[in-house]
Amino acid sequence: MDKDEGLDAAEVRLDDPWYDALAAGWGELDGSGAPAAVPAQATPADSLSTADIYLAVQSSAAFQEVRSRYRGFVVPAALAFFAWYLAYVVLATTAPEFMARPVAGVVNLAMLAGLGQFFSTFLLTWAYTRHARLRRDRAALELRWDTQELTRGIHR
C-alpha cells in the first residue's frame, strides 16, 4: 500500500472498541451486526483515573496474595536452579578429572550433568506452569476482570 492510499496519520484511530469487549465476556453479536451493549457500572470509577484504579488494585490484598504466591515459587526455584547450574560450571572448570569419570562406556559424569541441565530445565518449566495454573492463574484472571470492569468507560 502506498503512502498516498489509506488514512492520513491524523485520521487513524488508536482506540479499538473491540479490543477488550470479548476479553470481558461481552461484545458478542446480537444479530444486528453491532456488539451487544456493555452493562452500566454501579461503581464510582467515573471519578477515578486509570492510574488511581491500577494503584488501588496493586495495593489490594488479592494482588498482594498473587504476587506472594509468585515470589514464593520463583525465588527458591531460581536460586536452586542457579546453584545447580553454577555447581555444574564450577565442577567442569575446576575438577575436569572428576567430571571425566566414566559412568557407562563412553558416557561420563560431565555428559550426565549436562543432560541433567536440560532435564532440570524442562522439569522446572513444568513445575512453574503447574504452580501457575493451580495457585495463581484463577486469582490473577479475576483481578484482570475486576480491573477491566473498573477501567471500562474511562477515557484514557
PDB file of C-alpha atoms in Angstrom:
ATOM      1  CA  MET A   1       0.000   0.000   0.000  1.00  0.00           C
ATOM      2  CA  ASP A   2       1.453   3.326  -0.985  1.00  0.00           C
ATOM      3  CA  LYS A   3       1.644   6.238   1.366  1.00  0.00           C
ATOM      4  CA  ASP A   4      -0.952   8.139  -0.652  1.00  0.00           C
ATOM      5  CA  GLU A   5      -3.540   5.412  -0.167  1.00  0.00           C
ATOM      6  CA  GLY A   6      -5.456   4.939   3.066  1.00  0.00           C
ATOM      7  CA  LEU A   7      -5.966   7.219   6.034  1.00  0.00           C
ATOM      8  CA  ASP A   8      -3.853  10.188   6.938  1.00  0.00           C
ATOM      9  CA  ALA A   9      -1.964   9.987  10.204  1.00  0.00           C
ATOM     10  CA  ALA A  10      -4.493  12.337  11.831  1.00  0.00           C
ATOM     11  CA  GLU A  11      -7.396  10.087  10.826  1.00  0.00           C
ATOM     12  CA  VAL A  12      -6.013   6.850  12.278  1.00  0.00           C
ATOM     13  CA  ARG A  13      -7.917   5.708  15.357  1.00  0.00           C
ATOM     14  CA  LEU A  14      -5.721   4.464  18.155  1.00  0.00           C
ATOM     15  CA  ASP A  15      -8.519   3.143  20.342  1.00  0.00           C
ATOM     16  CA  ASP A  16     -10.056  -0.162  19.367  1.00  0.00           C
ATOM     17  CA  PRO A  17     -13.568  -0.728  20.704  1.00  0.00           C
ATOM     18  CA  TRP A  18     -13.291  -4.468  20.038  1.00  0.00           C
ATOM     19  CA  TYR A  19     -10.044  -4.930  21.943  1.00  0.00           C
ATOM     20  CA  ASP A  20     -11.372  -5.678  25.410  1.00  0.00           C
ATOM     21  CA  ALA A  21     -15.034  -6.351  24.611  1.00  0.00           C
ATOM     22  CA  LEU A  22     -14.607 -10.082  24.151  1.00  0.00           C
ATOM     23  CA  ALA A  23     -11.980 -10.326  26.880  1.00  0.00           C
ATOM     24  CA  ALA A  24     -14.579  -9.218  29.416  1.00  0.00           C
ATOM     25  CA  GLY A  25     -17.176 -11.666  28.104  1.00  0.00           C
ATOM     26  CA  TRP A  26     -19.255  -9.071  26.295  1.00  0.00           C
ATOM     27  CA  GLY A  27     -19.281  -7.944  22.741  1.00  0.00           C
ATOM     28  CA  GLU A  28     -20.963 -10.984  21.251  1.00  0.00           C
ATOM     29  CA  LEU A  29     -23.004 -10.015  18.269  1.00  0.00           C
ATOM     30  CA  ASP A  30     -26.720  -9.627  18.989  1.00  0.00           C
ATOM     31  CA  GLY A  31     -27.780 -10.261  15.400  1.00  0.00           C
ATOM     32  CA  SER A  32     -27.679  -6.631  14.306  1.00  0.00           C
ATOM     33  CA  GLY A  33     -24.012  -6.730  13.385  1.00  0.00           C
ATOM     34  CA  ALA A  34     -23.131  -4.482  16.305  1.00  0.00           C
ATOM     35  CA  PRO A  35     -21.652  -5.598  19.597  1.00  0.00           C
ATOM     36  CA  ALA A  36     -24.018  -6.200  22.463  1.00  0.00           C
ATOM     37  CA  ALA A  37     -24.377  -3.333  24.887  1.00  0.00           C
ATOM     38  CA  VAL A  38     -21.991  -3.252  27.798  1.00  0.00           C
ATOM     39  CA  PRO A  39     -23.893  -3.193  31.092  1.00  0.00           C
ATOM     40  CA  ALA A  40     -23.676   0.018  33.043  1.00  0.00           C
ATOM     41  CA  GLN A  41     -21.405   0.003  36.054  1.00  0.00           C
ATOM     42  CA  ALA A  42     -22.524   0.706  39.558  1.00  0.00           C
ATOM     43  CA  THR A  43     -19.020   1.656  40.673  1.00  0.00           C
ATOM     44  CA  PRO A  44     -17.595   5.063  41.478  1.00  0.00           C
ATOM     45  CA  ALA A  45     -14.957   4.564  38.757  1.00  0.00           C
ATOM     46  CA  ASP A  46     -16.184   7.653  36.932  1.00  0.00           C
ATOM     47  CA  SER A  47     -14.374   9.873  39.428  1.00  0.00           C
ATOM     48  CA  LEU A  48     -11.134   7.858  39.362  1.00  0.00           C
ATOM     49  CA  SER A  49      -8.403   7.890  36.764  1.00  0.00           C
ATOM     50  CA  THR A  50      -6.958   4.736  35.272  1.00  0.00           C
ATOM     51  CA  ALA A  51      -3.763   5.251  37.262  1.00  0.00           C
ATOM     52  CA  ASP A  52      -5.760   5.516  40.506  1.00  0.00           C
ATOM     53  CA  ILE A  53      -7.581   2.286  39.726  1.00  0.00           C
ATOM     54  CA  TYR A  54      -4.368   0.410  38.956  1.00  0.00           C
ATOM     55  CA  LEU A  55      -2.729   1.722  42.127  1.00  0.00           C
ATOM     56  CA  ALA A  56      -5.755   0.614  44.152  1.00  0.00           C
ATOM     57  CA  VAL A  57      -5.640  -2.846  42.585  1.00  0.00           C
ATOM     58  CA  GLN A  58      -1.884  -3.054  43.195  1.00  0.00           C
ATOM     59  CA  SER A  59      -2.345  -2.307  46.884  1.00  0.00           C
ATOM     60  CA  SER A  60      -5.266  -4.740  47.265  1.00  0.00           C
ATOM     61  CA  ALA A  61      -4.924  -7.909  49.318  1.00  0.00           C
ATOM     62  CA  ALA A  62      -5.811 -10.090  46.307  1.00  0.00           C
ATOM     63  CA  PHE A  63      -2.973  -8.637  44.219  1.00  0.00           C
ATOM     64  CA  GLN A  64      -0.517  -8.982  47.090  1.00  0.00           C
ATOM     65  CA  GLU A  65      -1.574 -12.621  47.501  1.00  0.00           C
ATOM     66  CA  VAL A  66      -0.940 -13.357  43.808  1.00  0.00           C
ATOM     67  CA  ARG A  67       2.459 -11.654  43.988  1.00  0.00           C
ATOM     68  CA  SER A  68       3.461 -13.506  47.161  1.00  0.00           C
ATOM     69  CA  ARG A  69       2.473 -16.848  45.615  1.00  0.00           C
ATOM     70  CA  TYR A  70       4.562 -15.944  42.566  1.00  0.00           C
ATOM     71  CA  ARG A  71       7.585 -14.949  44.637  1.00  0.00           C
ATOM     72  CA  GLY A  72       7.120 -17.979  46.896  1.00  0.00           C
ATOM     73  CA  PHE A  73       7.751 -20.250  43.935  1.00  0.00           C
ATOM     74  CA  VAL A  74      10.049 -18.260  41.665  1.00  0.00           C
ATOM     75  CA  VAL A  75      12.658 -17.097  44.184  1.00  0.00           C
ATOM     76  CA  PRO A  76      13.519 -20.528  45.649  1.00  0.00           C
ATOM     77  CA  ALA A  77      13.261 -22.238  42.251  1.00  0.00           C
ATOM     78  CA  ALA A  78      15.521 -19.662  40.588  1.00  0.00           C
ATOM     79  CA  LEU A  79      18.067 -19.872  43.407  1.00  0.00           C
ATOM     80  CA  ALA A  80      18.085 -23.685  43.312  1.00  0.00           C
ATOM     81  CA  PHE A  81      18.424 -23.756  39.536  1.00  0.00           C
ATOM     82  CA  PHE A  82      21.192 -21.148  39.579  1.00  0.00           C
ATOM     83  CA  ALA A  83      23.069 -23.108  42.277  1.00  0.00           C
ATOM     84  CA  TRP A  84      22.738 -26.310  40.228  1.00  0.00           C
ATOM     85  CA  TYR A  85      23.980 -24.545  37.079  1.00  0.00           C
ATOM     86  CA  LEU A  86      26.840 -22.866  38.960  1.00  0.00           C
ATOM     87  CA  ALA A  87      27.871 -26.205  40.502  1.00  0.00           C
ATOM     88  CA  TYR A  88      27.952 -27.750  37.028  1.00  0.00           C
ATOM     89  CA  VAL A  89      30.107 -24.950  35.597  1.00  0.00           C
ATOM     90  CA  VAL A  90      32.458 -24.843  38.600  1.00  0.00           C
ATOM     91  CA  LEU A  91      32.934 -28.622  38.576  1.00  0.00           C
ATOM     92  CA  ALA A  92      33.534 -28.631  34.828  1.00  0.00           C
ATOM     93  CA  THR A  93      36.246 -25.972  35.108  1.00  0.00           C
ATOM     94  CA  THR A  94      37.911 -26.828  38.419  1.00  0.00           C
ATOM     95  CA  ALA A  95      37.585 -30.617  38.528  1.00  0.00           C
ATOM     96  CA  PRO A  96      37.874 -31.929  34.968  1.00  0.00           C
ATOM     97  CA  GLU A  97      39.277 -35.250  36.172  1.00  0.00           C
ATOM     98  CA  PHE A  98      36.192 -35.775  38.349  1.00  0.00           C
ATOM     99  CA  MET A  99      33.827 -34.861  35.501  1.00  0.00           C
ATOM    100  CA  ALA A 100      35.728 -37.201  33.147  1.00  0.00           C
ATOM    101  CA  ARG A 101      34.976 -40.278  35.247  1.00  0.00           C
ATOM    102  CA  PRO A 102      33.251 -42.853  33.081  1.00  0.00           C
ATOM    103  CA  VAL A 103      29.789 -43.974  34.122  1.00  0.00           C
ATOM    104  CA  ALA A 104      28.846 -46.396  31.343  1.00  0.00           C
ATOM    105  CA  GLY A 105      31.058 -46.889  28.313  1.00  0.00           C
ATOM    106  CA  VAL A 106      31.931 -43.513  26.825  1.00  0.00           C
ATOM    107  CA  VAL A 107      29.349 -41.682  28.951  1.00  0.00           C
ATOM    108  CA  ASN A 108      30.985 -39.731  31.758  1.00  0.00           C
ATOM    109  CA  LEU A 109      29.789 -37.554  34.646  1.00  0.00           C
ATOM    110  CA  ALA A 110      30.079 -34.359  32.588  1.00  0.00           C
ATOM    111  CA  MET A 111      27.716 -35.746  29.954  1.00  0.00           C
ATOM    112  CA  LEU A 112      25.212 -36.840  32.565  1.00  0.00           C
ATOM    113  CA  ALA A 113      25.395 -33.473  34.330  1.00  0.00           C
ATOM    114  CA  GLY A 114      24.956 -31.651  31.005  1.00  0.00           C
ATOM    115  CA  LEU A 115      21.916 -33.751  30.158  1.00  0.00           C
ATOM    116  CA  GLY A 116      20.732 -33.138  33.712  1.00  0.00           C
ATOM    117  CA  GLN A 117      20.786 -29.416  32.959  1.00  0.00           C
ATOM    118  CA  PHE A 118      18.346 -29.957  30.085  1.00  0.00           C
ATOM    119  CA  PHE A 119      16.197 -32.279  32.136  1.00  0.00           C
ATOM    120  CA  SER A 120      16.079 -29.883  35.090  1.00  0.00           C
ATOM    121  CA  THR A 121      15.146 -27.002  32.751  1.00  0.00           C
ATOM    122  CA  PHE A 122      12.175 -28.947  31.421  1.00  0.00           C
ATOM    123  CA  LEU A 123      11.251 -30.088  34.924  1.00  0.00           C
ATOM    124  CA  LEU A 124      11.374 -26.526  36.244  1.00  0.00           C
ATOM    125  CA  THR A 125       9.258 -25.282  33.335  1.00  0.00           C
ATOM    126  CA  TRP A 126       6.672 -27.967  34.018  1.00  0.00           C
ATOM    127  CA  ALA A 127       6.661 -27.179  37.756  1.00  0.00           C
ATOM    128  CA  TYR A 128       6.283 -23.448  37.090  1.00  0.00           C
ATOM    129  CA  THR A 129       3.347 -23.871  34.707  1.00  0.00           C
ATOM    130  CA  ARG A 130       1.668 -26.298  37.085  1.00  0.00           C
ATOM    131  CA  HIS A 131       2.140 -23.942  40.026  1.00  0.00           C
ATOM    132  CA  ALA A 132       0.809 -21.024  37.996  1.00  0.00           C
ATOM    133  CA  ARG A 133      -2.217 -22.988  36.817  1.00  0.00           C
ATOM    134  CA  LEU A 134      -3.113 -24.328  40.261  1.00  0.00           C
ATOM    135  CA  ARG A 135      -2.223 -21.414  42.537  1.00  0.00           C
ATOM    136  CA  ARG A 136      -2.172 -18.121  40.619  1.00  0.00           C
ATOM    137  CA  ASP A 137      -3.994 -18.103  37.284  1.00  0.00           C
ATOM    138  CA  ARG A 138      -7.551 -18.029  38.609  1.00  0.00           C
ATOM    139  CA  ALA A 139      -6.856 -15.243  41.105  1.00  0.00           C
ATOM    140  CA  ALA A 140      -4.868 -13.250  38.526  1.00  0.00           C
ATOM    141  CA  LEU A 141      -7.649 -13.619  35.971  1.00  0.00           C
ATOM    142  CA  GLU A 142     -10.218 -12.421  38.490  1.00  0.00           C
ATOM    143  CA  LEU A 143      -8.030  -9.384  39.199  1.00  0.00           C
ATOM    144  CA  ARG A 144      -7.793  -8.725  35.470  1.00  0.00           C
ATOM    145  CA  TRP A 145     -11.573  -8.903  35.044  1.00  0.00           C
ATOM    146  CA  ASP A 146     -12.140  -6.620  38.013  1.00  0.00           C
ATOM    147  CA  THR A 147      -9.595  -4.126  36.725  1.00  0.00           C
ATOM    148  CA  GLN A 148     -11.156  -4.117  33.274  1.00  0.00           C
ATOM    149  CA  GLU A 149     -14.571  -3.563  34.809  1.00  0.00           C
ATOM    150  CA  LEU A 150     -13.283  -0.624  36.814  1.00  0.00           C
ATOM    151  CA  THR A 151     -11.459   0.965  33.876  1.00  0.00           C
ATOM    152  CA  ARG A 152     -14.257   0.424  31.357  1.00  0.00           C
ATOM    153  CA  GLY A 153     -15.617   3.733  30.249  1.00  0.00           C
ATOM    154  CA  ILE A 154     -12.695   5.819  31.457  1.00  0.00           C
ATOM    155  CA  HIS A 155     -11.295   7.874  28.610  1.00  0.00           C
ATOM    156  CA  ARG A 156      -7.562   7.413  28.559  1.00  0.00           C
TER     157      ARG A 156
END
